[in-house]
CSV table of C-alpha atoms in Angstrom, one decimal:
chain,number,residue,atom,x,y,z
Z,1,UNK,CA,-10.2,-14.7,-5.4
Z,2,UNK,CA,-7.2,-16.5,-3.9
Z,3,UNK,CA,-3.6,-15.6,-4.7
Z,4,UNK,CA,-1.7,-18.3,-6.7
Z,5,UNK,CA,0.4,-19.5,-3.8
Z,6,UNK,CA,-2.3,-19.5,-1.2
Z,7,UNK,CA,-1.9,-22.5,1.1
Z,8,UNK,CA,1.9,-22.8,0.5
Z,9,UNK,CA,3.8,-22.8,3.9
Z,10,UNK,CA,7.3,-21.4,3.9
Z,11,UNK,CA,9.9,-21.5,6.6
Z,12,UNK,CA,12.6,-18.8,6.1
Z,13,UNK,CA,15.8,-19.1,8.2
Z,14,UNK,CA,16.6,-15.5,8.9
Z,15,UNK,CA,19.2,-13.7,6.8
Z,16,UNK,CA,19.6,-10.5,4.9
Z,17,UNK,CA,18.8,-9.4,1.3
Z,18,UNK,CA,18.6,-12.4,-1.1
Z,19,UNK,CA,16.8,-15.0,1.1
Z,20,UNK,CA,14.3,-12.4,2.5
Z,21,UNK,CA,13.7,-11.2,-1.0
Z,22,UNK,CA,12.9,-14.7,-2.3
Z,23,UNK,CA,10.4,-15.2,0.5
Z,24,UNK,CA,8.9,-11.8,-0.1
Z,25,UNK,CA,8.2,-12.7,-3.7
Z,26,UNK,CA,6.4,-15.8,-2.5
Z,27,UNK,CA,4.6,-13.9,0.2
Z,28,UNK,CA,3.3,-11.3,-2.2
Z,29,UNK,CA,1.7,-14.0,-4.2
Z,30,UNK,CA,-0.1,-15.6,-1.2
Z,31,UNK,CA,2.4,-18.0,0.4
Z,32,UNK,CA,2.4,-18.0,4.2
Z,33,UNK,CA,5.9,-17.2,5.6
Z,34,UNK,CA,7.4,-18.0,9.0
Z,35,UNK,CA,10.8,-16.5,9.7
Z,36,UNK,CA,13.1,-18.3,12.1
Z,37,UNK,CA,15.0,-15.7,14.1
Z,38,UNK,CA,17.8,-16.0,16.6
Z,39,UNK,CA,16.7,-15.2,20.2
Z,40,UNK,CA,17.4,-11.5,20.8
Z,41,UNK,CA,17.9,-9.7,24.1
Z,42,UNK,CA,15.6,-6.8,24.7
Z,43,UNK,CA,15.3,-4.0,27.1
Z,44,UNK,CA,13.8,-4.7,30.6
Z,45,UNK,CA,10.1,-4.1,30.6
Z,46,UNK,CA,9.7,-4.2,26.8
Z,47,UNK,CA,7.2,-6.6,25.3
Z,48,UNK,CA,9.4,-7.7,22.5
Z,49,UNK,CA,12.9,-7.1,21.1
Z,50,UNK,CA,13.4,-4.5,18.4
Z,51,UNK,CA,12.9,-5.4,14.7
Z,52,UNK,CA,15.9,-7.0,13.0
Z,53,UNK,CA,17.8,-5.3,10.1
Z,54,UNK,CA,15.7,-7.2,7.6
Z,55,UNK,CA,13.4,-4.8,5.8
Z,56,UNK,CA,11.7,-7.2,3.5
Z,57,UNK,CA,9.0,-8.5,5.9
Z,58,UNK,CA,5.7,-7.8,4.2
Z,59,UNK,CA,3.1,-10.5,5.1
Z,60,UNK,CA,5.6,-12.4,7.3
Z,61,UNK,CA,5.6,-13.7,10.9
Z,62,UNK,CA,8.5,-14.7,13.1
Z,63,UNK,CA,9.4,-17.1,15.9
Z,64,UNK,CA,12.7,-16.9,17.9
Z,65,UNK,CA,14.4,-20.3,18.1
Z,66,UNK,CA,17.8,-21.2,19.5
Z,67,UNK,CA,19.2,-23.5,16.8
Z,68,UNK,CA,22.0,-24.6,19.1
Z,69,UNK,CA,19.6,-26.0,21.7
Z,70,UNK,CA,18.1,-29.5,21.6
Z,71,UNK,CA,14.6,-28.1,22.2
Z,72,UNK,CA,14.9,-25.5,19.5
Z,73,UNK,CA,16.1,-28.0,16.9
Z,74,UNK,CA,13.3,-30.3,17.9
Z,75,UNK,CA,10.7,-27.6,17.4
Z,76,UNK,CA,12.1,-26.7,14.0
Z,77,UNK,CA,12.3,-30.3,12.8
Z,78,UNK,CA,8.7,-30.8,13.9
Z,79,UNK,CA,7.7,-27.7,11.9
Z,80,UNK,CA,9.6,-28.8,8.8
Z,81,UNK,CA,7.8,-32.1,8.8
Z,82,UNK,CA,4.6,-30.2,8.0
Z,83,UNK,CA,5.5,-27.4,5.6
Z,84,UNK,CA,6.2,-27.0,1.9
Z,85,UNK,CA,9.3,-25.0,1.6
Z,86,UNK,CA,12.5,-24.2,3.6
Z,87,UNK,CA,14.7,-21.3,2.5
Z,88,UNK,CA,18.3,-21.8,3.7
Z,89,UNK,CA,20.5,-18.7,3.4
Z,90,UNK,CA,23.6,-20.2,5.1
Z,91,UNK,CA,27.0,-21.2,3.8
Z,92,UNK,CA,27.5,-24.8,2.7
Z,93,UNK,CA,27.6,-27.2,5.7
Z,94,UNK,CA,25.7,-25.1,8.2
Z,95,UNK,CA,22.4,-26.9,7.9
Z,96,UNK,CA,24.3,-30.2,8.4
Z,97,UNK,CA,26.1,-28.9,11.4
Z,98,UNK,CA,22.7,-28.1,13.0
Z,99,UNK,CA,21.5,-31.7,12.5
Z,100,UNK,CA,19.2,-30.4,9.7
Z,101,UNK,CA,20.8,-32.2,6.8
Z,102,UNK,CA,18.5,-32.1,3.7
Z,103,UNK,CA,18.6,-35.9,3.3
Z,104,UNK,CA,17.2,-36.3,6.8
Z,105,UNK,CA,14.6,-33.6,6.4
Z,106,UNK,CA,13.4,-35.1,3.1
Z,107,UNK,CA,13.2,-38.5,4.8
Z,108,UNK,CA,10.8,-37.1,7.4
Z,109,UNK,CA,8.9,-34.9,4.8
Z,110,UNK,CA,9.3,-36.2,1.3
Z,111,UNK,CA,7.3,-33.3,-0.1
Z,112,UNK,CA,9.6,-30.6,1.4
Z,113,UNK,CA,11.4,-28.3,-1.0
Z,114,UNK,CA,14.7,-27.1,0.4
Z,115,UNK,CA,16.1,-23.9,-1.3
Z,116,UNK,CA,19.8,-23.5,-0.5
Z,117,UNK,CA,21.0,-20.0,-1.5
Z,118,UNK,CA,24.7,-19.4,-1.5
Z,119,UNK,CA,27.0,-16.7,-2.9
Z,120,UNK,CA,29.6,-18.8,-4.5
Z,121,UNK,CA,29.3,-22.2,-6.2
Z,122,UNK,CA,29.2,-25.1,-3.7
Z,123,UNK,CA,31.9,-26.9,-5.6
Z,124,UNK,CA,34.2,-24.1,-6.6
Z,125,UNK,CA,37.4,-22.7,-5.1
Z,126,UNK,CA,35.5,-20.0,-3.2
Z,127,UNK,CA,32.8,-22.3,-1.7
Z,128,UNK,CA,33.9,-21.9,1.9
Z,129,UNK,CA,34.8,-18.2,1.7
Z,130,UNK,CA,32.7,-15.3,2.9
Z,131,UNK,CA,31.5,-12.8,0.3
Z,132,UNK,CA,29.0,-10.2,-0.7
Z,133,UNK,CA,27.2,-9.1,-3.9
Z,134,UNK,CA,30.3,-7.4,-5.3
Z,135,UNK,CA,32.4,-10.6,-4.8
Z,136,UNK,CA,29.8,-12.8,-6.6
Z,137,UNK,CA,29.6,-10.4,-9.5
Z,138,UNK,CA,33.4,-10.3,-9.6
Z,139,UNK,CA,33.9,-14.0,-10.1
Z,140,UNK,CA,31.0,-14.3,-12.5
Z,141,UNK,CA,32.7,-12.1,-15.1
Z,142,UNK,CA,29.9,-9.6,-15.1
Z,143,UNK,CA,31.6,-7.0,-12.9
Z,144,UNK,CA,34.4,-6.7,-15.4
Z,145,UNK,CA,31.9,-5.4,-18.0
Z,146,UNK,CA,30.3,-2.7,-15.8
Z,147,UNK,CA,31.7,0.8,-15.4
Z,148,UNK,CA,33.2,3.7,-17.3
Z,149,UNK,CA,36.1,3.6,-19.7
Z,150,UNK,CA,39.5,4.1,-18.0
Z,151,UNK,CA,38.0,3.6,-14.6
Z,152,UNK,CA,37.7,0.6,-12.3
Z,153,UNK,CA,34.7,-1.7,-12.7
Z,154,UNK,CA,31.7,-0.4,-10.9
Z,155,UNK,CA,29.2,-2.5,-8.9
Z,156,UNK,CA,25.6,-1.1,-9.1
Z,157,UNK,CA,24.9,-1.3,-5.4
Z,158,UNK,CA,23.8,-4.8,-4.4
Z,159,UNK,CA,20.8,-5.2,-6.8
Z,160,UNK,CA,22.3,-7.6,-9.3
Z,161,UNK,CA,23.7,-10.5,-7.2
Z,162,UNK,CA,21.7,-10.2,-4.0
Z,163,UNK,CA,18.3,-9.5,-5.6
Z,164,UNK,CA,18.3,-10.5,-9.3
Z,165,UNK,CA,20.8,-13.4,-9.3
Z,166,UNK,CA,20.0,-14.4,-5.7
Z,167,UNK,CA,16.5,-13.8,-4.4
Z,168,UNK,CA,14.7,-13.7,-7.7
Z,169,UNK,CA,16.5,-16.8,-9.1
Z,170,UNK,CA,15.9,-18.6,-5.8
Z,171,UNK,CA,12.1,-17.9,-6.0
Z,172,UNK,CA,12.2,-19.1,-9.6
Z,173,UNK,CA,13.8,-22.3,-8.5
Z,174,UNK,CA,11.3,-22.9,-5.8
Z,175,UNK,CA,8.4,-22.4,-8.2
Z,176,UNK,CA,10.0,-24.9,-10.6
Z,177,UNK,CA,10.2,-27.4,-7.7
Z,178,UNK,CA,6.6,-26.7,-6.7
Z,179,UNK,CA,5.5,-27.4,-10.3
Z,180,UNK,CA,7.6,-30.6,-10.5
Z,181,UNK,CA,6.0,-31.8,-7.2
Z,182,UNK,CA,2.6,-31.7,-8.8
Z,183,UNK,CA,3.8,-34.5,-11.1
Z,184,UNK,CA,6.1,-36.5,-8.9
Z,185,UNK,CA,4.5,-35.8,-5.5
Z,186,UNK,CA,8.0,-35.3,-4.1
Z,187,UNK,CA,10.1,-32.3,-2.9
Z,188,UNK,CA,13.8,-31.8,-3.6
Z,189,UNK,CA,16.8,-29.7,-2.9
Z,190,UNK,CA,17.0,-26.4,-5.0
Z,191,UNK,CA,20.6,-25.1,-5.2
Z,192,UNK,CA,21.1,-21.5,-6.2
Z,193,UNK,CA,24.4,-19.6,-6.2
Z,194,UNK,CA,24.5,-15.9,-6.8
Z,195,UNK,CA,27.6,-16.2,-8.9
Z,196,UNK,CA,25.9,-18.6,-11.3
Z,197,UNK,CA,22.7,-16.5,-11.2
Z,198,UNK,CA,24.8,-13.4,-12.2
Z,199,UNK,CA,26.5,-15.2,-14.9
Z,200,UNK,CA,23.2,-16.4,-16.3
Z,201,UNK,CA,21.8,-12.9,-16.2
Z,202,UNK,CA,24.8,-11.7,-18.2
Z,203,UNK,CA,24.3,-14.2,-21.0
Z,204,UNK,CA,23.6,-11.6,-23.6
Z,205,UNK,CA,26.5,-9.4,-22.4
Z,206,UNK,CA,28.8,-12.5,-22.6
Z,207,UNK,CA,27.7,-13.4,-26.1
Z,208,UNK,CA,27.8,-9.8,-27.3
Z,209,UNK,CA,31.5,-9.6,-26.7
Z,210,UNK,CA,31.9,-11.5,-30.0
Z,211,UNK,CA,29.7,-9.0,-31.9
Z,212,UNK,CA,30.0,-5.2,-32.7
Z,213,UNK,CA,27.5,-4.5,-29.9
Z,214,UNK,CA,30.1,-5.2,-27.1
Z,215,UNK,CA,33.5,-6.0,-28.7
Z,216,UNK,CA,35.3,-2.9,-27.3
Z,217,UNK,CA,36.9,-2.4,-23.8
Z,218,UNK,CA,34.6,-1.6,-20.9
Z,219,UNK,CA,32.8,1.7,-21.2
Z,220,UNK,CA,33.3,2.0,-25.0
Z,221,UNK,CA,30.3,0.0,-26.2
Z,222,UNK,CA,26.7,0.7,-27.1
Z,223,UNK,CA,25.1,-0.2,-23.8
Z,224,UNK,CA,27.8,0.4,-21.2
Z,225,UNK,CA,28.3,4.2,-21.3
Z,226,UNK,CA,30.3,4.4,-24.5
Z,227,UNK,CA,27.5,5.5,-26.8
Z,228,UNK,CA,26.3,9.1,-26.7
Z,229,UNK,CA,22.7,8.2,-27.4
Z,230,UNK,CA,22.5,5.6,-24.6
Z,231,UNK,CA,23.5,7.9,-21.7
Z,232,UNK,CA,22.4,10.0,-18.8
Z,233,UNK,CA,22.6,13.8,-19.2
Z,234,UNK,CA,22.5,16.6,-16.6
Z,235,UNK,CA,20.0,19.4,-17.1
Z,236,UNK,CA,20.2,23.1,-16.2
Z,237,UNK,CA,18.7,22.5,-12.7
Z,238,UNK,CA,21.0,19.6,-11.8
Z,239,UNK,CA,18.5,16.9,-12.5
Z,240,UNK,CA,18.9,14.2,-15.1
Z,241,UNK,CA,17.4,12.7,-18.2
Z,242,UNK,CA,18.0,9.1,-19.5
Z,243,UNK,CA,18.5,8.7,-23.2
Z,244,UNK,CA,18.1,5.3,-24.9
Z,245,UNK,CA,17.6,6.2,-28.6
Z,246,UNK,CA,19.3,3.1,-30.0
Z,247,UNK,CA,17.3,2.7,-33.2
Z,248,UNK,CA,17.8,5.2,-36.0
Z,249,UNK,CA,14.2,6.3,-36.1
Z,250,UNK,CA,14.3,7.0,-32.3
Z,251,UNK,CA,17.6,8.8,-32.7
Z,252,UNK,CA,16.1,11.1,-35.3
Z,253,UNK,CA,13.3,12.0,-32.9
Z,254,UNK,CA,15.8,12.7,-30.1
Z,255,UNK,CA,17.9,15.0,-32.3
Z,256,UNK,CA,14.8,16.8,-33.5
Z,257,UNK,CA,13.6,17.4,-30.0
Z,258,UNK,CA,17.1,18.8,-29.1
Z,259,UNK,CA,16.8,21.2,-32.1
Z,260,UNK,CA,20.0,19.9,-33.7
Z,261,UNK,CA,20.9,19.0,-37.3
Z,262,UNK,CA,19.4,15.6,-37.7
Z,263,UNK,CA,20.8,14.8,-41.1
Z,264,UNK,CA,24.5,15.3,-40.2
Z,265,UNK,CA,24.2,13.7,-36.8
Z,266,UNK,CA,22.4,10.6,-38.2
Z,267,UNK,CA,25.1,10.2,-40.8
Z,268,UNK,CA,27.8,10.3,-38.1
Z,269,UNK,CA,26.1,8.2,-35.5
Z,270,UNK,CA,27.9,4.9,-36.2
Z,271,UNK,CA,31.3,6.6,-36.4
Z,272,UNK,CA,32.9,5.8,-33.1
Z,273,UNK,CA,35.6,8.4,-33.7
Z,274,UNK,CA,32.8,11.1,-33.5
Z,275,UNK,CA,31.1,9.8,-30.4
Z,276,UNK,CA,33.0,12.0,-28.0
Z,277,UNK,CA,32.1,15.2,-29.9
Z,278,UNK,CA,28.5,14.1,-30.2
Z,279,UNK,CA,28.4,13.5,-26.4
Z,280,UNK,CA,29.8,16.9,-25.7
Z,281,UNK,CA,27.2,18.5,-28.0
Z,282,UNK,CA,24.4,16.6,-26.2
Z,283,UNK,CA,25.7,17.6,-22.8
Z,284,UNK,CA,25.8,21.3,-23.7
Z,285,UNK,CA,22.3,21.2,-25.2
Z,286,UNK,CA,20.7,19.4,-22.3
Z,287,UNK,CA,22.2,21.9,-19.8
Z,288,UNK,CA,20.4,24.7,-21.6
Z,289,UNK,CA,17.0,23.8,-20.0
Z,290,UNK,CA,15.7,22.4,-16.7
Z,291,UNK,CA,14.5,18.9,-16.7
Z,292,UNK,CA,10.8,19.9,-16.6
Z,293,UNK,CA,11.1,21.7,-19.9
Z,294,UNK,CA,12.8,18.8,-21.5
Z,295,UNK,CA,10.1,16.5,-20.2
Z,296,UNK,CA,7.6,18.7,-22.0
Z,297,UNK,CA,9.6,18.6,-25.2
Z,298,UNK,CA,9.7,14.8,-25.3
Z,299,UNK,CA,6.3,14.0,-23.8
Z,300,UNK,CA,4.5,11.4,-25.9
Z,301,UNK,CA,7.4,11.1,-28.3
Z,302,UNK,CA,9.4,8.0,-29.3
Z,303,UNK,CA,12.8,9.8,-28.6
Z,304,UNK,CA,13.4,7.3,-25.7
Z,305,UNK,CA,14.2,10.3,-23.4
Z,306,UNK,CA,12.8,10.1,-19.9
Z,307,UNK,CA,13.4,11.8,-16.6
Z,308,UNK,CA,15.5,10.2,-14.0
Z,309,UNK,CA,13.1,10.3,-11.1
Z,310,UNK,CA,14.4,9.8,-7.6
Z,311,UNK,CA,12.6,7.9,-4.9
Z,312,UNK,CA,11.5,10.9,-3.0
Z,313,UNK,CA,9.9,12.4,-6.1
Z,314,UNK,CA,7.9,9.2,-6.6
Z,315,UNK,CA,6.9,9.0,-3.0
Z,316,UNK,CA,5.8,12.7,-3.0
Z,317,UNK,CA,3.7,11.9,-6.1
Z,318,UNK,CA,2.0,8.9,-4.4
Z,319,UNK,CA,3.4,6.6,-7.0
Z,320,UNK,CA,1.6,3.2,-6.7
Z,321,UNK,CA,4.0,0.3,-6.0
Z,322,UNK,CA,2.8,-3.0,-7.4
Z,323,UNK,CA,3.8,-6.6,-7.4
Z,324,UNK,CA,6.1,-7.3,-10.4
Z,325,UNK,CA,3.7,-9.7,-12.2
Z,326,UNK,CA,-0.1,-9.4,-12.5
Z,327,UNK,CA,-2.2,-12.6,-12.9
Z,328,UNK,CA,-5.6,-11.6,-14.1
Z,329,UNK,CA,-7.5,-14.5,-12.6
Z,330,UNK,CA,-5.4,-15.0,-9.4
Z,331,UNK,CA,-3.5,-11.8,-8.7
Z,332,UNK,CA,-0.9,-11.3,-6.0
Z,333,UNK,CA,-1.5,-9.3,-2.9
Z,334,UNK,CA,-1.5,-5.5,-3.3
Z,335,UNK,CA,1.3,-3.4,-1.8
Z,336,UNK,CA,-0.6,-1.3,0.7
Z,337,UNK,CA,0.3,2.4,0.7
Z,338,UNK,CA,1.7,2.3,4.2
Z,339,UNK,CA,4.1,-0.4,3.1
Z,340,UNK,CA,5.1,1.2,-0.2
Z,341,UNK,CA,7.9,3.5,1.0
Z,342,UNK,CA,9.0,2.3,4.4
Z,343,UNK,CA,9.3,-0.9,6.3
Z,344,UNK,CA,8.3,-1.2,9.9
Z,345,UNK,CA,10.5,-4.3,10.2
Z,346,UNK,CA,9.7,-7.5,12.0
Z,347,UNK,CA,10.7,-8.3,15.6
Z,348,UNK,CA,11.8,-11.8,16.5
Z,349,UNK,CA,8.6,-13.6,17.7
Z,350,UNK,CA,6.1,-11.2,16.1
Z,351,UNK,CA,3.0,-13.1,15.0
Z,352,UNK,CA,4.7,-16.5,15.1
Z,353,UNK,CA,2.6,-18.1,17.8
Z,354,UNK,CA,-0.5,-17.2,15.9
Z,355,UNK,CA,1.0,-18.6,12.7
Z,356,UNK,CA,1.8,-21.9,14.3
Z,357,UNK,CA,-1.8,-22.2,15.5
Z,358,UNK,CA,-3.1,-21.2,12.0
Z,359,UNK,CA,-0.9,-23.8,10.3
Z,360,UNK,CA,-1.1,-26.8,12.7
Z,361,UNK,CA,-3.5,-25.9,15.5
Z,362,UNK,CA,-0.6,-25.8,17.9
Z,363,UNK,CA,-0.9,-24.1,21.2
Z,364,UNK,CA,1.7,-22.6,23.4
Z,365,UNK,CA,2.1,-24.7,26.6
Z,366,UNK,CA,0.8,-27.8,24.9
Z,367,UNK,CA,2.9,-28.2,21.8
Z,368,UNK,CA,5.7,-25.8,22.4
Z,369,UNK,CA,6.7,-23.3,25.1
Z,370,UNK,CA,8.7,-20.1,25.5
Z,371,UNK,CA,11.8,-20.1,27.6
Z,372,UNK,CA,13.9,-17.3,29.1
Z,373,UNK,CA,14.8,-14.8,26.3
Z,374,UNK,CA,11.6,-15.5,24.3
Z,375,UNK,CA,12.8,-18.4,22.2
Z,376,UNK,CA,10.5,-21.3,21.6
Z,377,UNK,CA,11.2,-25.0,22.2
Z,378,UNK,CA,9.2,-28.2,21.5
Z,379,UNK,CA,7.4,-29.6,24.4
Z,380,UNK,CA,8.7,-33.1,25.3
Z,381,UNK,CA,11.5,-32.8,22.8
Z,382,UNK,CA,12.7,-36.3,23.7
Z,383,UNK,CA,10.0,-37.7,21.5
Z,384,UNK,CA,11.1,-35.9,18.4
């Protein structure tokens, strides 16, 4: 049984976080990925350079190409004439400066899909500026809504802009273009900015500002840390429980499990003036027992109370990592146990020669060659 993207060939220009995550999603569902790395110096006598900092390399191969050399650009152009997707992680204008303008690439390969992933909008005031996840969240409006009351806004690591608004949205855009190509027969440019992606992810949060759900300052609403029954609590052993008992019937089960007066607390739960006292009561009660005992209390119940498991706990328990979506008739590739908790990384050049032969039947020395430093160039580049 073949994975749904089997036969799709993807070239990923090397970057970090969002673009590798986009191609990882495609790879986990059967696409064949070739990462284009910069040539890297390596220790004398070593067979290959060390892995790059990119950890999202499952099912991928690499070649090292000097994109500032005529032979390197010629090789990449020749590859892009024959593949389905190019993932571009660079700032606006970089592809053009490398003589890889999308218009030219599409003229050579009309079926090519070019995914251009940027942080800021291409047409906004920040377009030419450097930035990271926290900056894209900041200008999207989402960062202003995250964090505790009376404290600065808090960015949740780099999971929102880089991975959800960036890599995931990019992969979604690619799949839309692949679907559209089945009708038109033509590829196109897919533009994805992490700022726009973050703003879109925050649609409900933005609309909720005009409703009682989120009409208070940051950290004083139902879902942002203001509400005592949507909160994280510390237990006696220093471990934590997550409480999400939003609906009244779930709240009643939570209070019952805590051994508290359900009638009076249920009557007071919508009174914001009493939230601070209720939070203090819950804090004191949760600290009376270790997490394991509370897990036993709430096991199988609809109190919406679950342990906050750390990654080491999950690894020690042999928790099975799975692709995010399961297709019954054409499932993605499984996450092997050896790849579930650590990445071995990918060295520039690892598996790339074999991938070129698999894709095109190319052979080293006939169609391309390696030069000093390990990077590849097209043979007889003058004809490209």
